[in-house]
Structures are given as C-alpha cells and as structure tokens.
PDB file of C-alpha atoms in Angstrom:
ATOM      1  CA  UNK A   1       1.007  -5.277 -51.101  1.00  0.00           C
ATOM      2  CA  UNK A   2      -2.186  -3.610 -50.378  1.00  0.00           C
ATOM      3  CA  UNK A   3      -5.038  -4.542 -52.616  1.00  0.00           C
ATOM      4  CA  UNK A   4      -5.273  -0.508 -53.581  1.00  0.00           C
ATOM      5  CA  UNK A   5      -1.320  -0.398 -54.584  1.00  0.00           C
ATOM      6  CA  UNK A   6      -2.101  -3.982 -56.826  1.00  0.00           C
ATOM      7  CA  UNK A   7      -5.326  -1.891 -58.346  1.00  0.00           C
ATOM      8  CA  UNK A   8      -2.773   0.883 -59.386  1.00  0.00           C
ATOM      9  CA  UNK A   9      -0.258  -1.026 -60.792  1.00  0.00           C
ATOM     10  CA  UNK A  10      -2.838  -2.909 -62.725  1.00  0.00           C
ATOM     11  CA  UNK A  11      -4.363   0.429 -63.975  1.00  0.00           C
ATOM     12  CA  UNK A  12      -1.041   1.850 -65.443  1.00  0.00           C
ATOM     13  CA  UNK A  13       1.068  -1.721 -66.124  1.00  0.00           C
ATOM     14  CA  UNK A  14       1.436  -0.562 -69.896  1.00  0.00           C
ATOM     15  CA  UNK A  15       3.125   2.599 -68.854  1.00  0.00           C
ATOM     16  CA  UNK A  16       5.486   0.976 -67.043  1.00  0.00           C
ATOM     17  CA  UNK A  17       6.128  -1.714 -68.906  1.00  0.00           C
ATOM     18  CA  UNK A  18       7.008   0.924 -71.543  1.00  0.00           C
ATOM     19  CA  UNK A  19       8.884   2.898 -69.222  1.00  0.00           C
ATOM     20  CA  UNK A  20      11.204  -0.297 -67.969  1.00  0.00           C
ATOM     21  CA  UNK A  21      11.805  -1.490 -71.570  1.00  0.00           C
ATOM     22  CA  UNK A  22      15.086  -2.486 -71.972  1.00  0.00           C
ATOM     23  CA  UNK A  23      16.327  -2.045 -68.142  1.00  0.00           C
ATOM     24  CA  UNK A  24      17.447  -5.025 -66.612  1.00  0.00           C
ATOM     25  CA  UNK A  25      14.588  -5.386 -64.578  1.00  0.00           C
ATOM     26  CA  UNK A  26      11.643  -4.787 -67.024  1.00  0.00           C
ATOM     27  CA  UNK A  27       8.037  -5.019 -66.036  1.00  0.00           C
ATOM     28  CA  UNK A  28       5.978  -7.723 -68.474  1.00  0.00           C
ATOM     29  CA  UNK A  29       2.288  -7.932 -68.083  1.00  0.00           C
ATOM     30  CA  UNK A  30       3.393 -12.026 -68.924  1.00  0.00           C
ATOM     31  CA  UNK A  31       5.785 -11.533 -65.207  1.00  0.00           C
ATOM     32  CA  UNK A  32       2.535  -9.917 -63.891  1.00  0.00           C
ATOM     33  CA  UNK A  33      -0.135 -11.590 -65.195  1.00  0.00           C
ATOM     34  CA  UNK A  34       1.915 -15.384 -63.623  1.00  0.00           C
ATOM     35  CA  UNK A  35       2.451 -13.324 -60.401  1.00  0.00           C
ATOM     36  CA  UNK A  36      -0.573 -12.117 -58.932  1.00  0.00           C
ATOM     37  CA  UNK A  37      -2.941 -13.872 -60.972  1.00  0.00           C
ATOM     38  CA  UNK A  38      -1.586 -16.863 -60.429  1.00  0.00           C
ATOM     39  CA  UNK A  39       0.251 -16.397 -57.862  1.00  0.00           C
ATOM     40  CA  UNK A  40       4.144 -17.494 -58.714  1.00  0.00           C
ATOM     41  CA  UNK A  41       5.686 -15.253 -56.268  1.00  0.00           C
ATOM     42  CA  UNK A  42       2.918 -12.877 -55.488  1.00  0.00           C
ATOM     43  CA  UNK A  43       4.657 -11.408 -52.358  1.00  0.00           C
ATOM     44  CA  UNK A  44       7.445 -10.097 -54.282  1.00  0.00           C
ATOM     45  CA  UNK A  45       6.828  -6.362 -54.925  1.00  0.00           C
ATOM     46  CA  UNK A  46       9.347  -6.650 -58.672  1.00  0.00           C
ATOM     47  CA  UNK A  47       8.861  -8.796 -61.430  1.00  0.00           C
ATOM     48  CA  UNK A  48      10.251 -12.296 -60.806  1.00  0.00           C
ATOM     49  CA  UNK A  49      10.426 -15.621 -63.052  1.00  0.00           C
ATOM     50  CA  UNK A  50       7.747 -18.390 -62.503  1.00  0.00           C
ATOM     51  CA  UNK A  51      10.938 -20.863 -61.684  1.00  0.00           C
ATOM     52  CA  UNK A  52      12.661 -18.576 -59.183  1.00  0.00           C
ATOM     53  CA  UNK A  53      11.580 -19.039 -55.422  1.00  0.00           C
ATOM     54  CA  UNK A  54      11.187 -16.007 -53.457  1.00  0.00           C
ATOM     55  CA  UNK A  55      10.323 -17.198 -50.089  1.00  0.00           C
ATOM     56  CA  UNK A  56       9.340 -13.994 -47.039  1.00  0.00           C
ATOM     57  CA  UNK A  57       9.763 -11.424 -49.821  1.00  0.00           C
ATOM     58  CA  UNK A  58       9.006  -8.757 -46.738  1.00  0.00           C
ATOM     59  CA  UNK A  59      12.298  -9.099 -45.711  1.00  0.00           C
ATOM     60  CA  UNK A  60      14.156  -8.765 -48.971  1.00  0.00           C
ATOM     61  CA  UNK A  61      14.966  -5.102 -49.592  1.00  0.00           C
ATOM     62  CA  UNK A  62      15.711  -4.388 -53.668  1.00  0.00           C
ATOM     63  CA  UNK A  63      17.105  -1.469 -55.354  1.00  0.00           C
ATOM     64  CA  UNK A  64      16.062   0.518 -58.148  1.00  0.00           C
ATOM     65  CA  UNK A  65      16.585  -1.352 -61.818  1.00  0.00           C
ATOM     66  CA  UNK A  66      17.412  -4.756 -60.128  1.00  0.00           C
ATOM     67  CA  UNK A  67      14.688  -7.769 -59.898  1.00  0.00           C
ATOM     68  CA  UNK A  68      16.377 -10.708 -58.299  1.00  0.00           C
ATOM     69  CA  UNK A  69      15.157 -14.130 -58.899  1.00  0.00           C
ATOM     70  CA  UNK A  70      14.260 -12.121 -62.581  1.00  0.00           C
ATOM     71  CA  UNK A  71      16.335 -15.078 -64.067  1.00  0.00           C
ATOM     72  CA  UNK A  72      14.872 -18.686 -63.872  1.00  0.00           C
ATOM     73  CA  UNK A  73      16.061 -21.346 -61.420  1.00  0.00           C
ATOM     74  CA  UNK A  74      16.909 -18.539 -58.455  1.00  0.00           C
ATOM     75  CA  UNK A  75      16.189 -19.085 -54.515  1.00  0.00           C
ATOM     76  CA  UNK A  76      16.284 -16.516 -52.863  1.00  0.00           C
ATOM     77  CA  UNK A  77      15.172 -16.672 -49.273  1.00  0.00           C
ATOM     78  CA  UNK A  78      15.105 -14.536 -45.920  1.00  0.00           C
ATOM     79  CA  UNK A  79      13.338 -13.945 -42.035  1.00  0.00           C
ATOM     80  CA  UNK A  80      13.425 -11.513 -39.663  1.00  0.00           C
ATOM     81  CA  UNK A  81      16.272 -12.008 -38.448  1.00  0.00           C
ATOM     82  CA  UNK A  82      18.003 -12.239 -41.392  1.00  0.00           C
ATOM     83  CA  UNK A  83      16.795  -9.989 -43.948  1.00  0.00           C
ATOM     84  CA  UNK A  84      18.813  -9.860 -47.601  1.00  0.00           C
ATOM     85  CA  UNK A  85      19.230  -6.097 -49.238  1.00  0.00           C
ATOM     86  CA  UNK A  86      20.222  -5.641 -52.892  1.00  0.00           C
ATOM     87  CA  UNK A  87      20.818  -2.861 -54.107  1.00  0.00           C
ATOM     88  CA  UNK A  88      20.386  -0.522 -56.984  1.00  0.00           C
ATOM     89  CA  UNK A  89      21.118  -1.697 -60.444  1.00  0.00           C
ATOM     90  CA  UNK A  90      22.542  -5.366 -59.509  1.00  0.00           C
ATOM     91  CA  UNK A  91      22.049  -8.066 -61.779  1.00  0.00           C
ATOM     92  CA  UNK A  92      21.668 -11.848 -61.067  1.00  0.00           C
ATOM     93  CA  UNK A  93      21.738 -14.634 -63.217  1.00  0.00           C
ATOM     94  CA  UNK A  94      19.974 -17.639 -63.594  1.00  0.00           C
ATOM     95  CA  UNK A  95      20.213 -20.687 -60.577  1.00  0.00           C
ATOM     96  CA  UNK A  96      21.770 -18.137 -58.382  1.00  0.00           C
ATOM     97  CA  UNK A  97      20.928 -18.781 -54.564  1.00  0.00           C
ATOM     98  CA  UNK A  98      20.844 -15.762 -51.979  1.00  0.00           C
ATOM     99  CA  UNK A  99      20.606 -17.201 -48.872  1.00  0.00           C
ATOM    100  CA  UNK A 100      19.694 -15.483 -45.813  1.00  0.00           C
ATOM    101  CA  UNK A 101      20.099 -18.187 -42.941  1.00  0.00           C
ATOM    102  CA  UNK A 102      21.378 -21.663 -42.668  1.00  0.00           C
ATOM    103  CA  UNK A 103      19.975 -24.823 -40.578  1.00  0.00           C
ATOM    104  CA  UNK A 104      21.160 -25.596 -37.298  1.00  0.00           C
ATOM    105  CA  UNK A 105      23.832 -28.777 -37.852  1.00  0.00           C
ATOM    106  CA  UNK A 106      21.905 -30.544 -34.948  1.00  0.00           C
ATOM    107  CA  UNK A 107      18.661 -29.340 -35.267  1.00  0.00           C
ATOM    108  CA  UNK A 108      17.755 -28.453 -39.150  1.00  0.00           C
ATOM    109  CA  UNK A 109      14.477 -27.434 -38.004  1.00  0.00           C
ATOM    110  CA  UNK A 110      15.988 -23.984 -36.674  1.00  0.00           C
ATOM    111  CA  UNK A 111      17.246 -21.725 -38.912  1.00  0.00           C
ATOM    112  CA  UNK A 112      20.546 -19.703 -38.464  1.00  0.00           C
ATOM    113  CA  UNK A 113      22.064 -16.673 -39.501  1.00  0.00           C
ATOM    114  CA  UNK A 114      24.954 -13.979 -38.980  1.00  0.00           C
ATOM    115  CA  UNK A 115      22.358 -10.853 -39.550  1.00  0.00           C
ATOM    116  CA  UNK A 116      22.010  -8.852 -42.666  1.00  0.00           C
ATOM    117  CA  UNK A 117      22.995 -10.598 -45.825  1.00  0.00           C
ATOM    118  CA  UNK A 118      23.780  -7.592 -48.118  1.00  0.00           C
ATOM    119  CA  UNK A 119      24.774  -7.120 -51.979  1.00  0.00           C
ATOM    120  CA  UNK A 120      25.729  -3.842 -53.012  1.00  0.00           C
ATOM    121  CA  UNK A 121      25.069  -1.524 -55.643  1.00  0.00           C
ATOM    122  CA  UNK A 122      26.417  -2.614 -59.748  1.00  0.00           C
ATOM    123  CA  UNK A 123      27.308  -5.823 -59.015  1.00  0.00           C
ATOM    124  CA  UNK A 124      26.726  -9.183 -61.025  1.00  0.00           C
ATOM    125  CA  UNK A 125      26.247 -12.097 -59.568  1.00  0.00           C
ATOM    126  CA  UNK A 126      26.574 -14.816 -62.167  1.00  0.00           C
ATOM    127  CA  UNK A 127      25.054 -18.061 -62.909  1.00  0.00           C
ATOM    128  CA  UNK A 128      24.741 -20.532 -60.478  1.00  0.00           C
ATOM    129  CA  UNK A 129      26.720 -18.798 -57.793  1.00  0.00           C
ATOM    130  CA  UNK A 130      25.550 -18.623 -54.191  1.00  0.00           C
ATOM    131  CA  UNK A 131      25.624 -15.943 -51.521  1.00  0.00           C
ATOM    132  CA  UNK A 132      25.849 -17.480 -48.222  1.00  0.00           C
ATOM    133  CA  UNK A 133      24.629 -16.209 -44.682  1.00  0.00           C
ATOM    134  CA  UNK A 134      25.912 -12.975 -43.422  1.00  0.00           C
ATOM    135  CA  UNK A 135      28.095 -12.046 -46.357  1.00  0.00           C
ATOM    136  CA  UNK A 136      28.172  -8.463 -47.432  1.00  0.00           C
ATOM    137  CA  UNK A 137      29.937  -7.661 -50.932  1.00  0.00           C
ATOM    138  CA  UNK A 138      30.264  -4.441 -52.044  1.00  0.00           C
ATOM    139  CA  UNK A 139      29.198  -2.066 -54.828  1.00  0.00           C
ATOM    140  CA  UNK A 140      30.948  -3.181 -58.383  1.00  0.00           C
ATOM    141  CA  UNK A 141      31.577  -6.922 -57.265  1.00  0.00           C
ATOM    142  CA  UNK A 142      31.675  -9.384 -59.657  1.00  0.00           C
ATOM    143  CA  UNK A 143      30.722 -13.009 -58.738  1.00  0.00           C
ATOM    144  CA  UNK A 144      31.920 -15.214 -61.304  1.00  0.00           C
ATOM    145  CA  UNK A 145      29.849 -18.387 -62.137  1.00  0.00           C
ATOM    146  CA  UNK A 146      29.627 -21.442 -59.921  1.00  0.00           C
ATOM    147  CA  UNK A 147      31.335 -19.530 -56.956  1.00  0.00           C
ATOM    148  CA  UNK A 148      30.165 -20.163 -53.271  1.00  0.00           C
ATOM    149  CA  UNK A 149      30.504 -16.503 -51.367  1.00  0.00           C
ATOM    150  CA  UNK A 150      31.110 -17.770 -48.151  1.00  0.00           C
ATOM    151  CA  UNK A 151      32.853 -14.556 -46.546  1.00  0.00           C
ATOM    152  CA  UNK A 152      32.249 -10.880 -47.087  1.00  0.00           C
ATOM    153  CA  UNK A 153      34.537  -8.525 -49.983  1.00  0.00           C
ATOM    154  CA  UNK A 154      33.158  -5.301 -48.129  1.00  0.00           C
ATOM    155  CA  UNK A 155      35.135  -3.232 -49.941  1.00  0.00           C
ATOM    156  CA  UNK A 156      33.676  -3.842 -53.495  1.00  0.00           C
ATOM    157  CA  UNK A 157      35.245  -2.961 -56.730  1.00  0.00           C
ATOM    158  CA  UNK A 158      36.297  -6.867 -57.513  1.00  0.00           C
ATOM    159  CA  UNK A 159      35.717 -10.058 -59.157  1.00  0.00           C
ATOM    160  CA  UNK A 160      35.499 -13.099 -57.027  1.00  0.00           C
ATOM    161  CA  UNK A 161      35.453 -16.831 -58.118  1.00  0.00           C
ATOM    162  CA  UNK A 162      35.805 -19.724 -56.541  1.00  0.00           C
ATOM    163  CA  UNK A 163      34.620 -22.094 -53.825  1.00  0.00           C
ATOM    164  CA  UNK A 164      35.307 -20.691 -51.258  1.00  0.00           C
ATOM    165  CA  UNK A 165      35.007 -17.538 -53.934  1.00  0.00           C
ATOM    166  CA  UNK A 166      38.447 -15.749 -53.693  1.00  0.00           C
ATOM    167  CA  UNK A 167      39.800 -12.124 -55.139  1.00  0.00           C
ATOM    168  CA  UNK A 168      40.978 -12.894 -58.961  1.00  0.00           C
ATOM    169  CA  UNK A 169      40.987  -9.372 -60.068  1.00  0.00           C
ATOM    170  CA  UNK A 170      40.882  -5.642 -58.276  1.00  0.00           C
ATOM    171  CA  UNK A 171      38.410  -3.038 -60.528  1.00  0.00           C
ATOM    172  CA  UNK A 172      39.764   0.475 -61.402  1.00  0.00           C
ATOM    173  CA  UNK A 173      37.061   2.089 -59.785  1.00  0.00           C
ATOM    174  CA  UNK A 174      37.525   5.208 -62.414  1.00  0.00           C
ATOM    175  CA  UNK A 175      36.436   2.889 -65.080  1.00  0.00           C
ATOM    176  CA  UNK A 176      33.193   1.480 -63.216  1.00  0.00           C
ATOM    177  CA  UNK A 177      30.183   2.905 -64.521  1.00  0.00           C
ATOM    178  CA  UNK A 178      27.709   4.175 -62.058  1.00  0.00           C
ATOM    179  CA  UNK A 179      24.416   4.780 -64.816  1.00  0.00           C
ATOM    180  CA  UNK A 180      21.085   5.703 -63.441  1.00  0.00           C
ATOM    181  CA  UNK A 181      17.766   4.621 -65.607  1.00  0.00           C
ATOM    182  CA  UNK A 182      15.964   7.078 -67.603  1.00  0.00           C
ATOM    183  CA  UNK A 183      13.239   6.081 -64.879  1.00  0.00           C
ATOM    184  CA  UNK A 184      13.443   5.143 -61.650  1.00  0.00           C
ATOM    185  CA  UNK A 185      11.492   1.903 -60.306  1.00  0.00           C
ATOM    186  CA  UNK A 186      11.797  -0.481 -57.449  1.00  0.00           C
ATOM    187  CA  UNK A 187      10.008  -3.511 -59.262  1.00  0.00           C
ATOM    188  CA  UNK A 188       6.640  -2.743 -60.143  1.00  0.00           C
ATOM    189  CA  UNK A 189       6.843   0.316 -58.523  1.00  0.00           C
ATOM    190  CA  UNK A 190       8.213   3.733 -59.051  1.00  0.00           C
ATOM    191  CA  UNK A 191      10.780   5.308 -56.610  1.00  0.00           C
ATOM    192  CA  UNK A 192       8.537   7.464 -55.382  1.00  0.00           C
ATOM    193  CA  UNK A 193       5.611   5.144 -54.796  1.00  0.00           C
ATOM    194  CA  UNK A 194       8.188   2.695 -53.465  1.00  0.00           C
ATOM    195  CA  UNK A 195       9.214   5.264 -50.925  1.00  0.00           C
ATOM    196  CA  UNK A 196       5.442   5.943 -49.835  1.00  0.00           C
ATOM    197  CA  UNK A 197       4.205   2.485 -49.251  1.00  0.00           C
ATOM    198  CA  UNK A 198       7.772   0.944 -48.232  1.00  0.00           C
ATOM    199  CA  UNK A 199       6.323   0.592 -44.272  1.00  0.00           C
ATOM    200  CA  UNK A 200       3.601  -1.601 -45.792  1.00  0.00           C
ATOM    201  CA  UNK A 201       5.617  -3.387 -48.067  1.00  0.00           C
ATOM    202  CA  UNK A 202       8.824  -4.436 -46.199  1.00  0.00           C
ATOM    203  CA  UNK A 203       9.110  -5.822 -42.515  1.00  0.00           C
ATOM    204  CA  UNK A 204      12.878  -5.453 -43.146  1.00  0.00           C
ATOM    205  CA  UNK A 205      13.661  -2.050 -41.753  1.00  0.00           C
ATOM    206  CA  UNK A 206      17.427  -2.692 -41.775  1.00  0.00           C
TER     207      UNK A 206
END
C-alpha cells in the first residue's frame, strides 16, 4: 500500500476497529500494530495473524468480511501466474494452506500452476485443510478438517472431506444464509476505498 493509504488507516484505525467488531474479520490495532510496525505480513492489505504466512499478497484478491491467514498457523501463497481470489464473507481456520502453485517434480526450483486458484463466497474452510493448485470451489462449500482439495466442486452448495476431499453432503441452497455486514470492508479498508486504490494494491487483475 501507498504510504498515504497506511497514513489513513492509521488516522481512523479506532473507527474501524469499532466498526468490524464482531465480524469475522475484525480490525485490532494489536493485528496492526504486529503488521506494519513490525512488519508480520505487511503486504497484506487485511488483518492477518503474526503465525500465518502470506507470501506475494498482490496477487491474493479477498472479499469483503473475510481475512485469510486471520487464524494462526495459515500459508497462504500466490504469483502472477497464479493468483488466489476469496471471496466475500469466507472463513478459514487455523493451519489451513491455500496454495497457488506447486514445484516442478524435476526441477523444484520452478513453480507450477493450473491458473486461478479460487474460493467462493460463504464458504468455510476448516482447520488444517488445504486448497491445492487450480481448484475452484464454489459459494457455500464446506471443507471439513484435515481434507486435501485436490479437484474443483464448482458448483458450491456442499461439504467436502477427505483426502482426496470428496462430496459427503449436498446444501439446500434455500437454507444458506447469504448476510451482508452492517459495514462493508475489504481488510483494513472500506469497500469503497478498496475499490479506489485496488490498481495500486493488487497485481492480480483476474
């Protein structure tokens, strides 16, 4: 982030860590304070654990009310080539890995990937679970604890476990709650600052 956007956050952090109270993705001035003032993540633009690992946080697009790697123990890494998008109000828990390329088998200098790695809107991804290369799941996916995603449930509305993570149960979509917060942030910023400064924030444009 630009130094200007970190002066403005700084300048109104107890608003919004009064206004993200409570959310699952609130904004602490402890989150802040171990992020860019000492530096625990500092390129993620939403508040992230000292233990998680964000690595090329430029190409990781998040929604509004969802801070991955929020939970201790998370990797979560991307490049250009393969960027990860989460979207809105997704939760992760703690040791989950999001992985956005692979190494080559020969070669594990070079990394590989299948593209986009993408996690849709509502879902919960639970502890210790890992979402491999390429996979897309869809909105209202459940990823039960311990599972390895390893291929894509596009169509959402599920909860997969396993390794390889399988289909154990189908959602009735009429019962799936689709709740919007009171208000709206992407991390430490609001949706509307988010949507201003995005170009300088993200290198992922997909």
């Amino acid at each position: 982030m630009r130094a200007i956007t970190k002066l403005k956050i700084l300048l109104t952090i107890f608003k919004r860590i009064n206004e993200t109270k409570g959310t699952a993705a609130p904004v602490t001035l402890k989150n802040f304070i171990v992020q860019f003032i000492f530096g625990y993540n500092k390129s993620a633009y939403w508040p992230v654990h000292h233990s998680s690992v964000i690595s090329c946080a430029e190409y990781i697009k998040t929604g509004i009310g969802t801070a991955p790697g929020l939970s201790h123990g998370c990797y979560i890494f991307a490049n250009a080539d393969n960027p990860v998008t989460i979207g809105n109000y997704t939760i992760i828990a703690p040791n989950a890995g999001i992985a956005g390329y692979n190494h080559n088998l020969y070669d594990y200098r070079v990394a590989e990937g299948n593209g986009i790695t993408s996690i849709g809107d509502y879902c919960w991804i639970g502890m210790n679970a890992v979402i491999l290369p390429g996979v897309i799941v869809g909105n209202h996916t459940v990823v039960a604890a311990g599972s390895v995603v390893t291929k894509s449930f596009e169509q959402g509305y599920v909860v997969i476990a396993g390794n390889p993570a399988v289909i154990i149960k189908e959602l009735e979509k009429e019962k799936c709650v689709d709740y919007t917060n009171r208000f709206e942030y992407i991390g430490y910023l609001t949706l509307k600052e988010f949507q201003e400064s995005k170009d300088d924030i993200l290198k992922n444009k997909k």
